[in-house]
Coordinates of N, CA, C and O in Angstrom, one line a residue:
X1382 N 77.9 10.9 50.3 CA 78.1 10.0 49.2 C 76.7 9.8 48.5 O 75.7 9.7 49.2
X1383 N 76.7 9.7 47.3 CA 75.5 9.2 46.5 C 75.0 10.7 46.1 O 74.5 10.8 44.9
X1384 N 75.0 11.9 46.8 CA 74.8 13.3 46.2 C 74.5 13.6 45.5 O 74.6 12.5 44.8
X1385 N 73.9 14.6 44.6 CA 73.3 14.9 43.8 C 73.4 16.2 43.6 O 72.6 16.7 44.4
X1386 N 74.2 17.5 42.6 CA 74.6 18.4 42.4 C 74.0 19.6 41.0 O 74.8 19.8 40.0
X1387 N 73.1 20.1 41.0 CA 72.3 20.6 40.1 C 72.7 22.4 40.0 O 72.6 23.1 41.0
X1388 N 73.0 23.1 38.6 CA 73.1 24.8 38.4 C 72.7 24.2 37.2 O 73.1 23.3 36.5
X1389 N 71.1 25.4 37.4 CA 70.5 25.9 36.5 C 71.3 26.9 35.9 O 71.8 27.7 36.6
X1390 N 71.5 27.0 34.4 CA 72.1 28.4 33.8 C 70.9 29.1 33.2 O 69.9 28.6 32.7
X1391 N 71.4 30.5 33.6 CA 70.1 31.4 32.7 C 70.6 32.1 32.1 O 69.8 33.0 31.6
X1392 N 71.9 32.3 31.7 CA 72.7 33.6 30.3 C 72.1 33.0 29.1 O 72.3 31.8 28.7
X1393 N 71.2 34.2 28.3 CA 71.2 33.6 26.6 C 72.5 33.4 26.2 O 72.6 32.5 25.4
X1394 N 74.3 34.1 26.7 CA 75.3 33.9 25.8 C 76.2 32.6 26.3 O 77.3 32.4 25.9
X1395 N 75.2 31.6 27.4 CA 75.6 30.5 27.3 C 75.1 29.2 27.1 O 74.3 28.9 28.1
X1396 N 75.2 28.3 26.0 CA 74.0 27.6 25.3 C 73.4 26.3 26.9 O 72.4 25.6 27.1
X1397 N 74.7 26.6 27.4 CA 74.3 25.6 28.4 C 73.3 26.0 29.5 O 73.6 26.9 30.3
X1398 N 72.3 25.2 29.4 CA 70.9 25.4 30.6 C 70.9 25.2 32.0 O 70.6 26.1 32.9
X1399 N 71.2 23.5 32.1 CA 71.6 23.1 33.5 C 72.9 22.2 33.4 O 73.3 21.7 32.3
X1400 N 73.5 22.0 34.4 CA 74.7 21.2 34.5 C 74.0 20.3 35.8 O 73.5 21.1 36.6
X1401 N 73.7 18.6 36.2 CA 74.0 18.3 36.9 C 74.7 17.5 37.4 O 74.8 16.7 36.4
X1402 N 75.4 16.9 38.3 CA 76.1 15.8 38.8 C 75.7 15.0 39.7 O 75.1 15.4 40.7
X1403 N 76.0 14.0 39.6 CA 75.9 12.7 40.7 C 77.4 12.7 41.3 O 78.4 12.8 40.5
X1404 N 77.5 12.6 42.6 CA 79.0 12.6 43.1 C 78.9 11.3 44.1 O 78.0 11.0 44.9
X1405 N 80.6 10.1 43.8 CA 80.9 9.3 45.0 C 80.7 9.8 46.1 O 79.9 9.2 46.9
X1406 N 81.3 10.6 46.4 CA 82.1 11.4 47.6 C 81.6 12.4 48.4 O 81.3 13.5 47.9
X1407 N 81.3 12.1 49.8 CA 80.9 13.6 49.9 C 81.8 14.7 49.7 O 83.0 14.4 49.4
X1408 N 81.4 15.6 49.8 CA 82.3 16.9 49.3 C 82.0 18.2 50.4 O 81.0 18.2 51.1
X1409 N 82.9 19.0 50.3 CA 82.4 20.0 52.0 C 81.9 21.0 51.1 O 80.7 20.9 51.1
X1410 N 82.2 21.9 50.5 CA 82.3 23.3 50.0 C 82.3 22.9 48.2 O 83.5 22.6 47.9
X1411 N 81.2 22.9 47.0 CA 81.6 22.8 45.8 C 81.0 24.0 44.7 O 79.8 24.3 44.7
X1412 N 81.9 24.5 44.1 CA 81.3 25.7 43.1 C 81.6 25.0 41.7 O 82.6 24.3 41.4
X1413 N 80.6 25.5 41.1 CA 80.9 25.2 39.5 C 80.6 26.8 38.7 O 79.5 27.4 38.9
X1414 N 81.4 27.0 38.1 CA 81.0 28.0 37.1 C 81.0 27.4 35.6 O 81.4 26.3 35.3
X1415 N 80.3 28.5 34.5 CA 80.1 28.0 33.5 C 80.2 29.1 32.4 O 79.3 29.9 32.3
X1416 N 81.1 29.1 31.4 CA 81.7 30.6 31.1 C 81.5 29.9 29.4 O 81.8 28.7 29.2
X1417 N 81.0 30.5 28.5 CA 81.4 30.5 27.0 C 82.7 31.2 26.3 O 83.1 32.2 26.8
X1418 N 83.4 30.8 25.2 CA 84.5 30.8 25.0 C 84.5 31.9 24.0 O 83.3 32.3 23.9
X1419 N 85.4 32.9 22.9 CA 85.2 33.7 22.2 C 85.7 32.7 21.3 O 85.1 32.8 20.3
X1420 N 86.7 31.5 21.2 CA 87.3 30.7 20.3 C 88.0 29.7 21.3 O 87.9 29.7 22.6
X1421 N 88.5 28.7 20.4 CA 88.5 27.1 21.0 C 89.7 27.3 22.4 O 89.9 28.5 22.7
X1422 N 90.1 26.6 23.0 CA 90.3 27.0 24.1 C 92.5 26.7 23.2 O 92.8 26.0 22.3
X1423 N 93.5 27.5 24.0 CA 94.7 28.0 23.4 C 95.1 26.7 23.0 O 95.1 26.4 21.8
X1424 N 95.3 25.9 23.8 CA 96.0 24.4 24.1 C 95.3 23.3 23.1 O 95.6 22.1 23.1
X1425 N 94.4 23.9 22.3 CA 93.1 22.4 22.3 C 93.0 22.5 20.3 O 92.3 23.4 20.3
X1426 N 93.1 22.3 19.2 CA 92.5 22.0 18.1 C 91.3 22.3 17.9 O 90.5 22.4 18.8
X1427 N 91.0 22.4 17.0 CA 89.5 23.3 16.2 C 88.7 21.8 16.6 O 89.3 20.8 16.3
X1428 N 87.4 21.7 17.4 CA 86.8 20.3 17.7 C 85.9 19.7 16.3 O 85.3 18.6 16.1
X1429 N 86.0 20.6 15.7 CA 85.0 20.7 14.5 C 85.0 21.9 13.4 O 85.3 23.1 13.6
X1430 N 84.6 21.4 12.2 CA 84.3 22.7 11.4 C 83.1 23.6 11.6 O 83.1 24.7 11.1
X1431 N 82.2 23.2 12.2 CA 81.0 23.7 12.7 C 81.0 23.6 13.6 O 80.5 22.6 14.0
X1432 N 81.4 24.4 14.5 CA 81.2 25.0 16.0 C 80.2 25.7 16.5 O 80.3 26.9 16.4
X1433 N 79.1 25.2 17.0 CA 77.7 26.6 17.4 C 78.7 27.6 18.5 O 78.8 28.8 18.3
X1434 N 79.5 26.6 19.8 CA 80.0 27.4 21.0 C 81.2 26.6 21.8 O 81.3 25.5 22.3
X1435 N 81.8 27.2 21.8 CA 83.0 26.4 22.9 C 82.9 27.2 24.4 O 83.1 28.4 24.6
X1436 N 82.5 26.1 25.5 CA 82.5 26.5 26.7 C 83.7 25.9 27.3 O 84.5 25.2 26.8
X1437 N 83.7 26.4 28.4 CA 84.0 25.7 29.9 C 83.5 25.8 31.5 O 83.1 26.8 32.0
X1438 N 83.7 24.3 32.1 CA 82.9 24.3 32.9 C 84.2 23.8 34.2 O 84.7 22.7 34.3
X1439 N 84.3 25.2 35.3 CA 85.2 25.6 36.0 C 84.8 25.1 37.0 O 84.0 25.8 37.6
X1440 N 85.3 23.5 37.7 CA 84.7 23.2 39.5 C 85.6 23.7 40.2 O 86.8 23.7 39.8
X1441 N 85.3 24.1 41.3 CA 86.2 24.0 43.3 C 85.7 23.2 44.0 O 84.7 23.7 44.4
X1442 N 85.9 22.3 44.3 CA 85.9 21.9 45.4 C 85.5 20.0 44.8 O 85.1 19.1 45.6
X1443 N 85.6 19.8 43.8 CA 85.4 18.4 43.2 C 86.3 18.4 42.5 O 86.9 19.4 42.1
X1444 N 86.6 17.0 41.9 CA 87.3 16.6 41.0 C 86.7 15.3 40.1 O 86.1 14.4 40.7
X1445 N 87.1 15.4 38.7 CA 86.4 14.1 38.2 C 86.7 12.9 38.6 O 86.2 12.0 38.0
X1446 N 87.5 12.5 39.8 CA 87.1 11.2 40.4 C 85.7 11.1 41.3 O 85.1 10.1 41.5
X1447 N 85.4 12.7 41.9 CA 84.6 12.4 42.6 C 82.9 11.9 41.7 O 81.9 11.2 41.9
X1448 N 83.4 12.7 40.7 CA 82.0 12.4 40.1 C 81.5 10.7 39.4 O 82.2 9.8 38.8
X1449 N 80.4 10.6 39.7 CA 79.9 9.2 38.9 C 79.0 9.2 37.2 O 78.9 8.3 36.3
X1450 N 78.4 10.5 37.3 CA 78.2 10.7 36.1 C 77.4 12.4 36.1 O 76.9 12.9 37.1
X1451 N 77.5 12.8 34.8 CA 77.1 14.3 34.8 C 76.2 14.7 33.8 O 76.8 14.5 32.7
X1452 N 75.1 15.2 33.6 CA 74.2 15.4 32.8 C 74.1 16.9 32.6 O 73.8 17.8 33.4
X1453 N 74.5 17.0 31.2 CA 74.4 18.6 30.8 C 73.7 19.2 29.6 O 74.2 19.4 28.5
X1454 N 72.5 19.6 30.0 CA 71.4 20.0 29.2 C 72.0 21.5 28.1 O 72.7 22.3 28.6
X1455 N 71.7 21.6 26.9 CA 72.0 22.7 26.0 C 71.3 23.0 25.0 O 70.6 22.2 24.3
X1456 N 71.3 24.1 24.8 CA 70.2 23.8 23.4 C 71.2 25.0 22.1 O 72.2 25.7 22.3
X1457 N 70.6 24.7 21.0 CA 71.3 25.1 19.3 C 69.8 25.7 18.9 O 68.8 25.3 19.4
X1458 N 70.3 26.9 17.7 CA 69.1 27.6 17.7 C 69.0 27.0 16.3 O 69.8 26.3 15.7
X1459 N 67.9 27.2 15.7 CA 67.4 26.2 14.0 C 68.2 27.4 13.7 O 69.1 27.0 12.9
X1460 N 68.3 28.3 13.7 CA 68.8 29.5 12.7 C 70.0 29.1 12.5 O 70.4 28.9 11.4
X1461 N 71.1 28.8 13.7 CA 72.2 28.1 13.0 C 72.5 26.7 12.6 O 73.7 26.5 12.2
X1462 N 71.7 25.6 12.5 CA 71.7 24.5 12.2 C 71.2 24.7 10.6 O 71.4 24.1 9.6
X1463 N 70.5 25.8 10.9 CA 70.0 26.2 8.6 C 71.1 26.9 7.8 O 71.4 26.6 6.7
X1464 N 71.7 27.8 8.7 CA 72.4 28.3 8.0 C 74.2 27.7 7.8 O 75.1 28.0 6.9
X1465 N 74.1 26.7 9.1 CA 75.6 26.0 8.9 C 75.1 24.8 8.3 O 75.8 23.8 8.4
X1466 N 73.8 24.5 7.5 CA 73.1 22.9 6.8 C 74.3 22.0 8.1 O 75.4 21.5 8.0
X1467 N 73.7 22.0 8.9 CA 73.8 20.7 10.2 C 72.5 20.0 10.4 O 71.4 20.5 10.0
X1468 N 72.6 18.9 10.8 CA 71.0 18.5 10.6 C 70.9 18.4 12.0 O 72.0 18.6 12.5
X1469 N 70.1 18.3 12.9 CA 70.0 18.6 14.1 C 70.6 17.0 15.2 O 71.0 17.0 16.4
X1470 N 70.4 16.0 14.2 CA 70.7 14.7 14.7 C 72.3 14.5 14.6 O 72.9 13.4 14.9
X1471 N 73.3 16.0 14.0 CA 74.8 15.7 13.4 C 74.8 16.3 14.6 O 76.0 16.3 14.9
X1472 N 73.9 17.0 15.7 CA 75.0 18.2 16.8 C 75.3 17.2 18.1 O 74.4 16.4 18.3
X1473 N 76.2 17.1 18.8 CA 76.8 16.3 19.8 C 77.7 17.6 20.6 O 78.3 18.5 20.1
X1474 N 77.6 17.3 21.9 CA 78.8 17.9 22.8 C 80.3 16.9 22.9 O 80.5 15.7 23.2
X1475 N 81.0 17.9 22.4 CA 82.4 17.3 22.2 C 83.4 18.1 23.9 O 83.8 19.2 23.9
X1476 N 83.6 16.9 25.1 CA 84.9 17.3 25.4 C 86.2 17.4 25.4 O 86.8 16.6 24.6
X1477 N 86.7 18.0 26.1 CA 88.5 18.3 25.4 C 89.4 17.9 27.0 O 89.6 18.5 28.0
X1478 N 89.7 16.2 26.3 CA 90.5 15.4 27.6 C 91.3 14.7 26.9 O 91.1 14.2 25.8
X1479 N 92.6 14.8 27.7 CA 93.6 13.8 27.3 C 94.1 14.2 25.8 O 94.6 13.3 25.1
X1480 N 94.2 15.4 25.3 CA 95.1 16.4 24.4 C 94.3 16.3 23.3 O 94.8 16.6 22.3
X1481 N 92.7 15.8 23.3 CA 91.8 15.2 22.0 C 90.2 16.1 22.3 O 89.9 16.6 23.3
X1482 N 89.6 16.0 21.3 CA 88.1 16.3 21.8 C 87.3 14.7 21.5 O 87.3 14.0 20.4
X1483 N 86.7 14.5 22.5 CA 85.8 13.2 22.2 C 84.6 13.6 22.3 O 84.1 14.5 23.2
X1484 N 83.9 13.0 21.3 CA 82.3 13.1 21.2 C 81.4 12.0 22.5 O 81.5 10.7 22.5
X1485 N 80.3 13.2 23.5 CA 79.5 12.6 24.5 C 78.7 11.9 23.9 O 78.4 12.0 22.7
X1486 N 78.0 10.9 24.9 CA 76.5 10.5 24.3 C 76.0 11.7 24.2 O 76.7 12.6 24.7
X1487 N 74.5 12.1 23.5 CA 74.4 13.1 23.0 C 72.9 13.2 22.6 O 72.8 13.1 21.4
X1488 N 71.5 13.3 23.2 CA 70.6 13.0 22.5 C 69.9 14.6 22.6 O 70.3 15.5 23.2
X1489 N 68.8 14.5 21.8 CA 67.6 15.2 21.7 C 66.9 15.0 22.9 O 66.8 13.8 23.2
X1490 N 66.2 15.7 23.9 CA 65.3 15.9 24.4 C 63.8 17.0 23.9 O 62.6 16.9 24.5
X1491 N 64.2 17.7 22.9 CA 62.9 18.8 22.8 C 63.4 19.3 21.8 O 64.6 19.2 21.5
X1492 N 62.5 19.9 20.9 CA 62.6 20.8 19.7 C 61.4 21.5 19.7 O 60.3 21.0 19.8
X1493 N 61.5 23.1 19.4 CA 60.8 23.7 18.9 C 60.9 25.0 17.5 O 62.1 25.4 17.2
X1494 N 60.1 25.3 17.0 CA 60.6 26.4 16.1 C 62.1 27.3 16.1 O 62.9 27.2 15.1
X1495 N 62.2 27.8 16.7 CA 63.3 28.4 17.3 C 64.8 27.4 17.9 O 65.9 27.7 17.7
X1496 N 64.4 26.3 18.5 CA 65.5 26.0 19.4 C 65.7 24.7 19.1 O 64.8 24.2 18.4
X1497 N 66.8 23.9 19.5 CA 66.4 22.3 19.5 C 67.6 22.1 21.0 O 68.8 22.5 21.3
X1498 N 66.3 20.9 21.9 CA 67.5 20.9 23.3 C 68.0 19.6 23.2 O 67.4 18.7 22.6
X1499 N 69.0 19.6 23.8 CA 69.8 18.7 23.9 C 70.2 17.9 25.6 O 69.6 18.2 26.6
X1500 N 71.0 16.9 25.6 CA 71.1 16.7 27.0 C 72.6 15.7 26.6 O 72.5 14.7 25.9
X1501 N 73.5 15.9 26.9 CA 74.8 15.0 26.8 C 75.6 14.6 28.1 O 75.9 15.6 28.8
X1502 N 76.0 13.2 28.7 CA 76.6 12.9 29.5 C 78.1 12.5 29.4 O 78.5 11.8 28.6
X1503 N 78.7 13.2 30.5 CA 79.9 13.4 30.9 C 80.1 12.9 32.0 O 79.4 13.1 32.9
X1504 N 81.6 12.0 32.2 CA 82.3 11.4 33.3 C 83.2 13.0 34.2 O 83.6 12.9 35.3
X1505 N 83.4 14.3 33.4 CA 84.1 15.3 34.4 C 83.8 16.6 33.6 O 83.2 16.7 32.5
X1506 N 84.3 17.6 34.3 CA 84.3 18.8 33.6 C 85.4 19.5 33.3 O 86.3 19.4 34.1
X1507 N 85.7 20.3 32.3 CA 87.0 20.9 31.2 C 86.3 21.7 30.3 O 85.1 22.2 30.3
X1508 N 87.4 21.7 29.1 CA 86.6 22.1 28.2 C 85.4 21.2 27.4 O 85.5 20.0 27.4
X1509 N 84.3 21.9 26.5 CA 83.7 21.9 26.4 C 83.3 22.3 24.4 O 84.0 23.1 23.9
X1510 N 82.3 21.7 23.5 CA 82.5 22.8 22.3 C 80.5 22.0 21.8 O 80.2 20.8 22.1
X1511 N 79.7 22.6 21.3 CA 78.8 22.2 20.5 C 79.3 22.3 19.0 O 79.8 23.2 18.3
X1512 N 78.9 21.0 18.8 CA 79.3 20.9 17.0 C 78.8 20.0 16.5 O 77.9 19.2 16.9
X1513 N 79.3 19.9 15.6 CA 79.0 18.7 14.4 C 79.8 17.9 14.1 O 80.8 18.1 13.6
X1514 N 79.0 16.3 14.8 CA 80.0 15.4 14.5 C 81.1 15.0 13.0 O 82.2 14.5 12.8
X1515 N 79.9 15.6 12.3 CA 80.5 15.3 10.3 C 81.6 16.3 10.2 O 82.5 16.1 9.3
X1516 N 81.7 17.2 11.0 CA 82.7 18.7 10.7 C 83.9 18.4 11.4 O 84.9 19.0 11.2
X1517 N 83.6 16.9 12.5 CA 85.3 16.5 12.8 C 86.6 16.2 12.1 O 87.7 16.7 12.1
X1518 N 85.8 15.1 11.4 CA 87.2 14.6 10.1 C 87.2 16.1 9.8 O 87.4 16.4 10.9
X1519 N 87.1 17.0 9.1 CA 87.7 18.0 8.3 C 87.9 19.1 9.2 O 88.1 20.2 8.7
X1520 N 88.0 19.0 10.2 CA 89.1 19.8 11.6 C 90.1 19.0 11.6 O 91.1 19.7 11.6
X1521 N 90.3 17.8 11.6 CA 91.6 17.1 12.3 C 92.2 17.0 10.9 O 93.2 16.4 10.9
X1522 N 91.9 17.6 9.5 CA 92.9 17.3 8.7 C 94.5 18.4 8.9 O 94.6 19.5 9.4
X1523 N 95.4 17.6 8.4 CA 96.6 18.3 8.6 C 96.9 19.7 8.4 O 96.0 20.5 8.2
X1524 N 97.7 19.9 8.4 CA 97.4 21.6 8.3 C 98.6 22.0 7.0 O 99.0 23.0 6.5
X1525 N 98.8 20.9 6.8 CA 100.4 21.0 5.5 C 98.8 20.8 4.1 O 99.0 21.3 3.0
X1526 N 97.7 20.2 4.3 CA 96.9 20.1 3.1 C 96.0 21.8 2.6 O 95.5 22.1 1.5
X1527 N 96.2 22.6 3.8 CA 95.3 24.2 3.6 C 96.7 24.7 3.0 O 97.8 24.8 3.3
X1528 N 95.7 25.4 1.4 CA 96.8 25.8 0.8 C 96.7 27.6 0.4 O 97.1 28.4 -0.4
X1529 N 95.7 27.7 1.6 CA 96.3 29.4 1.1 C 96.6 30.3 2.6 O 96.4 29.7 3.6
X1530 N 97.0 31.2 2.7 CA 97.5 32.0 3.8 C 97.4 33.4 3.8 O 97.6 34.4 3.1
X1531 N 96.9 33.3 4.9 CA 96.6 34.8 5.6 C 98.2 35.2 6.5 O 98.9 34.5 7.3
X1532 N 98.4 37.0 5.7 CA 99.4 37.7 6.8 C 98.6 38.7 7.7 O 97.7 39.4 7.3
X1533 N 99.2 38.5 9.0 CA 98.5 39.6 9.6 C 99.7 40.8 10.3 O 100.6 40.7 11.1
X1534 N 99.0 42.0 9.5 CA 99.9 42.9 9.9 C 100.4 42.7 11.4 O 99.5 42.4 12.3
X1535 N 102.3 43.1 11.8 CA 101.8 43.1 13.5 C 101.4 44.3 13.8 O 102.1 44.8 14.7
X1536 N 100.5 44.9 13.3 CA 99.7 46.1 14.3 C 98.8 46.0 14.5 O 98.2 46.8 15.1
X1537 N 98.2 44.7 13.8 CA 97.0 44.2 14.3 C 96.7 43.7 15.7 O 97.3 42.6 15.7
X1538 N 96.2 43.9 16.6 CA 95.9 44.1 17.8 C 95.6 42.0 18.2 O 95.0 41.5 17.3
X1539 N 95.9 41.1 19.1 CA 95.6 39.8 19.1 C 94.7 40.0 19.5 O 94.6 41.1 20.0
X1540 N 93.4 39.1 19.4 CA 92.0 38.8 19.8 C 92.1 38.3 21.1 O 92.8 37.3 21.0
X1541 N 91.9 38.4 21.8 CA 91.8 38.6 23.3 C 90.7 37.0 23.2 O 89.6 36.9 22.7
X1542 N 91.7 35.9 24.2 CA 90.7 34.8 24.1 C 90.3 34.6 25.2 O 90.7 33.4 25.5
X1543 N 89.6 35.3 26.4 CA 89.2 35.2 27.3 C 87.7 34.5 27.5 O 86.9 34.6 26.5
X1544 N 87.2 33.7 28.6 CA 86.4 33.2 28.6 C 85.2 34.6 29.2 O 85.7 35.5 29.9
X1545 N 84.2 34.7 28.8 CA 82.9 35.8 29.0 C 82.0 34.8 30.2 O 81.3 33.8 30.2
X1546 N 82.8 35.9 31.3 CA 81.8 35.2 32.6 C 80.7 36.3 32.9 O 80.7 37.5 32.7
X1547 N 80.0 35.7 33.3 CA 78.6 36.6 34.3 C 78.5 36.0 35.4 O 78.9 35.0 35.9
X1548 N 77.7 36.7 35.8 CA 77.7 36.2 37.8 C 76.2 35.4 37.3 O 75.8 34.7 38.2
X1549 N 75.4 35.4 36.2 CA 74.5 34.6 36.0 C 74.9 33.5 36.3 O 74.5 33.0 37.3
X1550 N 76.0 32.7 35.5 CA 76.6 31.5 35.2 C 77.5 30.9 36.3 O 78.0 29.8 36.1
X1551 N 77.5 31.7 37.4 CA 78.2 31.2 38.7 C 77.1 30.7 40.0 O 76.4 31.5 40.6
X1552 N 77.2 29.4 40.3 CA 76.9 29.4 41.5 C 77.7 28.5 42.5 O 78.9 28.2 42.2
X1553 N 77.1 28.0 43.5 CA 78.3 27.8 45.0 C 77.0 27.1 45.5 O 75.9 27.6 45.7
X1554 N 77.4 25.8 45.6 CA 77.0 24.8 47.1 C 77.4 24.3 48.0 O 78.5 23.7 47.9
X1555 N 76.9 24.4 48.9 CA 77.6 24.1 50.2 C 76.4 23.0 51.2 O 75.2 23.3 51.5
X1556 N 77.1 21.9 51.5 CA 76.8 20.9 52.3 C 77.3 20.8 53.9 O 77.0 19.8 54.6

């Protein structure tokens, strides 16, 4: 009890750096993995109109009861905060609980040329999305107000929405 549960991530194609957790419970055997998305996850609504990345973060051997609170470090590159005009104080981690995406606390820790890091706290793990808080209202608008339409031939092949794992992004603790 009282525990303390820390994976460093090192994939550039996952924005997320470290994940750690504080846990009630002891726990015998816990793995977390940590996979980026190609698109929002089947079940879940666009979390935002400016999406940098939609992850997920896959536990064994825990459950969000056991956890007390979770700190998850990420960083956004300036190139896409210039080019999607986000200002860097609009980016927040949004998770996807309870059929909704809710926006984490969400601060700044570091900025440099290139990057800006972040650090957002979470009560469990699921899905996951970096975005822009301002780009929510205009995701959740209805879908009867978008007034033009795409056909897509059916020979067009579906986009394959699998999560992109690496053995980078996986690790396993054991107590």
């Amino acid at each position: 009890a009282g525990e303390s549960i820390t994976m460093e991530v090192s994939n550039e194609n996952i924005a997320f750096t470290n994940i750690a957790a504080d846990v009630k419970n002891t726990l015998a055997i816990v793995s977390i993995q940590a996979a980026s998305l190609k698109a929002q996850p089947s079940d879940a609504t666009a979390a935002s109109s400016q999406v940098y990345q939609y992850l997920e973060i896959t536990p064994a051997g825990i459950q969000d009861s056991d956890i007390s609170s979770a700190k998850i470090s990420f960083e956004v590159t300036t190139l896409w905060l210039d080019t999607n005009k986000v200002a860097k104080e609009d980016v927040a981690l949004l998770r996807y609980k309870d059929g909704k995406w809710n926006v984490l606390p969400t601060n700044i820790v570091g900025d440099s040329i290139y990057k800006i890091k972040y650090e957002a706290t979470s009560t469990g793990f699921s899905y996951f999305a970096i975005a822009s808080k301002s780009g929510m209202a205009e995701a959740a608008k209805p879908a009867e107000e978008v007034t033009t339409t795409t056909t897509i031939p059916p020979t067009a092949p579906a986009e394959e929405k699998k999560p992109i794992i690496t053995p980078e992004a996986a690790a396993s603790y054991i107590w």
